[in-house]
Structures are given as structure tokens and as C-alpha cells.
PDB file of C-alpha atoms in Angstrom:
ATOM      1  CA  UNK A   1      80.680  43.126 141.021  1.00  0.00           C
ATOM      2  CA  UNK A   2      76.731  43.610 141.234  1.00  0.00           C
ATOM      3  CA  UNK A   3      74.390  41.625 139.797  1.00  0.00           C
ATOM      4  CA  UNK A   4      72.206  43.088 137.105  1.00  0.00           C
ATOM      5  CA  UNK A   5      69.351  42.262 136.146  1.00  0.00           C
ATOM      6  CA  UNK A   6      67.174  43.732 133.117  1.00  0.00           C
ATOM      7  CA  UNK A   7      63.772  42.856 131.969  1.00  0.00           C
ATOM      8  CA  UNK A   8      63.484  43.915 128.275  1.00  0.00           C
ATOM      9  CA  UNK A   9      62.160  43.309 124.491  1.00  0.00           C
ATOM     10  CA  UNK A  10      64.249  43.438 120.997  1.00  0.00           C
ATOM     11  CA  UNK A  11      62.483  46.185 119.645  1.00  0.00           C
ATOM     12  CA  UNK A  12      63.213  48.751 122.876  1.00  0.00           C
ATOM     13  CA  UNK A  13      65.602  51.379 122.029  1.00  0.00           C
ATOM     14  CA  UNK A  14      65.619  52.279 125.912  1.00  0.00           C
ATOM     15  CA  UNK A  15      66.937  48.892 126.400  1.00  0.00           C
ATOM     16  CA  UNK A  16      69.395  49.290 123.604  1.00  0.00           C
ATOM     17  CA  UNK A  17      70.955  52.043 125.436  1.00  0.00           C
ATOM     18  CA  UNK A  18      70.703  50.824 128.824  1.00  0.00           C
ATOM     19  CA  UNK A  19      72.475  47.510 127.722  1.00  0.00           C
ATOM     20  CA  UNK A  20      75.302  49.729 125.571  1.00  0.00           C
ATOM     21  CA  UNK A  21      75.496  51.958 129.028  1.00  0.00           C
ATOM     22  CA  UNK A  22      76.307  48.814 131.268  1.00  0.00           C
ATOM     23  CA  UNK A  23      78.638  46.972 128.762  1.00  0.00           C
ATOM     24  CA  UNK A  24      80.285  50.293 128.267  1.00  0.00           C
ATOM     25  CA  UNK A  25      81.315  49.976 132.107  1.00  0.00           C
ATOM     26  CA  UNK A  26      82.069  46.282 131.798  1.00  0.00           C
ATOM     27  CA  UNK A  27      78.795  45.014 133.466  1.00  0.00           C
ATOM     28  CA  UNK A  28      77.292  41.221 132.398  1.00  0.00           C
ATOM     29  CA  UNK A  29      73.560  41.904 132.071  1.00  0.00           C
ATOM     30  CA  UNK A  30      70.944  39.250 132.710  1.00  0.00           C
ATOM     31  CA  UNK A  31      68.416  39.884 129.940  1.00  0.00           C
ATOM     32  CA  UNK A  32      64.728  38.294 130.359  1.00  0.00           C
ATOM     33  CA  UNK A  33      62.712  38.787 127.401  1.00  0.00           C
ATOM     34  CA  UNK A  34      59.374  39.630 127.907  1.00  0.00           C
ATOM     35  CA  UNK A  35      58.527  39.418 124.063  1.00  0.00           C
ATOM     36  CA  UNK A  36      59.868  35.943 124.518  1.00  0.00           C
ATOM     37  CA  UNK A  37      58.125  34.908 127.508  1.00  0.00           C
ATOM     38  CA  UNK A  38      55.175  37.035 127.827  1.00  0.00           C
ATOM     39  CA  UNK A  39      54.440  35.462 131.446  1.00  0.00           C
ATOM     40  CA  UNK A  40      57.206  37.138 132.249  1.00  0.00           C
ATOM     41  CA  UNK A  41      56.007  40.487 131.875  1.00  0.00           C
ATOM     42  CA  UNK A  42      53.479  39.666 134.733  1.00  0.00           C
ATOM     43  CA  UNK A  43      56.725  38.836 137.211  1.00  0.00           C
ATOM     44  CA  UNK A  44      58.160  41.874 136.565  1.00  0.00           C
ATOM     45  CA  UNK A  45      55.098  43.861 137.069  1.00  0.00           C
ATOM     46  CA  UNK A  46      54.717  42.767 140.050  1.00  0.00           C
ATOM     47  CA  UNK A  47      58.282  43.535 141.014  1.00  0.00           C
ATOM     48  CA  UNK A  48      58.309  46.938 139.927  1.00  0.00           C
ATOM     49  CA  UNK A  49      54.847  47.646 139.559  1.00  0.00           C
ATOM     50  CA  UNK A  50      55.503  49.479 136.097  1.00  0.00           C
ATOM     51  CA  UNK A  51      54.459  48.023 132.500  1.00  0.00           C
ATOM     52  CA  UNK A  52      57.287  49.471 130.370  1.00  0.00           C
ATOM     53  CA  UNK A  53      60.532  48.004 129.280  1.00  0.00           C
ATOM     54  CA  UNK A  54      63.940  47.938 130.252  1.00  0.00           C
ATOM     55  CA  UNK A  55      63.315  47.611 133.875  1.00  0.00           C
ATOM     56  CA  UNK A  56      66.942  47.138 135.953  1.00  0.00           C
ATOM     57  CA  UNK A  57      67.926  45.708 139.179  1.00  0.00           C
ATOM     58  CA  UNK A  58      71.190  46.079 139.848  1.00  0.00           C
ATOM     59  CA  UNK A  59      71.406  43.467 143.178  1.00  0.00           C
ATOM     60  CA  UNK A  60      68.348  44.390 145.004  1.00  0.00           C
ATOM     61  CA  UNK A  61      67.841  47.955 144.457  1.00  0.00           C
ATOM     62  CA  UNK A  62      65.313  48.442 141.509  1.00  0.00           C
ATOM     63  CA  UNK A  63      66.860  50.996 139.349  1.00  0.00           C
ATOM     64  CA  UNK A  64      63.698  51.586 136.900  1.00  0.00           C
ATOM     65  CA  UNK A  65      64.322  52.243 133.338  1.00  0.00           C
ATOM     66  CA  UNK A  66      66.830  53.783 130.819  1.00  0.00           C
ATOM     67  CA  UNK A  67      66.520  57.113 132.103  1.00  0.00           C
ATOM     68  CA  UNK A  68      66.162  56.420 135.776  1.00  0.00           C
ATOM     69  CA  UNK A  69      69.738  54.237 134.922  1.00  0.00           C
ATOM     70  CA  UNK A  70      71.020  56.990 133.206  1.00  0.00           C
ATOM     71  CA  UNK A  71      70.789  59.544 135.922  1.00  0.00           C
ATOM     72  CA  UNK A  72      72.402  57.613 138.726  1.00  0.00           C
ATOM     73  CA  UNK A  73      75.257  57.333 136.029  1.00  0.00           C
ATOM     74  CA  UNK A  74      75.290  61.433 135.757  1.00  0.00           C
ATOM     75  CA  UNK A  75      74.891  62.002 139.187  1.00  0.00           C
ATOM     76  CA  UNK A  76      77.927  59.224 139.660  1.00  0.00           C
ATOM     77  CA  UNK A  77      76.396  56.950 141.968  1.00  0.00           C
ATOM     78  CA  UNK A  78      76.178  54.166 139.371  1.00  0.00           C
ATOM     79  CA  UNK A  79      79.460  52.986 139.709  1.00  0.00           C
ATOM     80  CA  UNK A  80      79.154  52.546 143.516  1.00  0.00           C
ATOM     81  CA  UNK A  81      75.841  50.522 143.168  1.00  0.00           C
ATOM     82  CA  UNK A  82      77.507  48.071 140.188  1.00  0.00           C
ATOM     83  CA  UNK A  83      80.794  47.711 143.249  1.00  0.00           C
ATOM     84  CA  UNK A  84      83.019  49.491 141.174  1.00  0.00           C
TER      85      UNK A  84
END
């Protein structure tokens, strides 16, 4: 299975959802906190050159957020990124 990867905060409904989405399929999610570890933010910025919260990697492909997540699932390609 994939590796996943999710940069998020507790107070982020997005992330909420995008978490429930991946457990949902039986995915393990690596959280970082960037409320936590506010450096962290910075990382990820760099990364994926956006500010908000979650942002996913799922291996090496950068996903985006909750909705870019979400669409991949709708559009059934999600499954074949997470190996499944």
C-alpha cells in the first residue's frame, strides 16, 4: 500500500474529512501538525507551494487538499494511487 502523507491542524474540518475518507478505505495516514510545529508549515509550503491545510501526498504525487482528494476518489483513480 501507498504511503500517505497529510500535513494538517485540529481545528480543519477539510482535514477531518480527508482523514475519515482515507481510514474509510483502510489507509494509515501520517499526520504532521502544523499547529503543533509551526516550522512545519514552512516545509510544506515549500513542497506544495500552497498555505492551507490538509495538504496530501499519497507516495510522491502531491494530491492537494480535501477536495482535490475527494475528486480523484469520484473520478476512481484514488484507489489505484493508494495500490489498491
Amino acid at each position: 500500500m501507498a504511503r500517505v502523507v497529510m500535513y494538517t491542524t485540529a481545528v480543519c474540518p477539510y482535514c477531518v474529512n480527508a482523514k475519515k475518507l482515507l481510514a474509510e478505505k483502510g489507509v494509515t495516514v501520517e499526520e504532521i501538525r502544523v499547529d503543533r510545529e509551526p516550522h512545519l508549515r514552512q516545509e510544506m509550503m515549500e513542497k506544495s507551494r500552497q498555505r492551507t491545510v490538509p495538504q496530501i501526498w499519497i507516495d510522491e504525487y502531491h494530491v492537494g487538499g480535501f477536495t482535490d482528494l475527494w475528486a480523484l476518489d469520484k473520478s476512481g483513480k484514488l484507489d489505484g494511487l493508494l495500490g489498491r
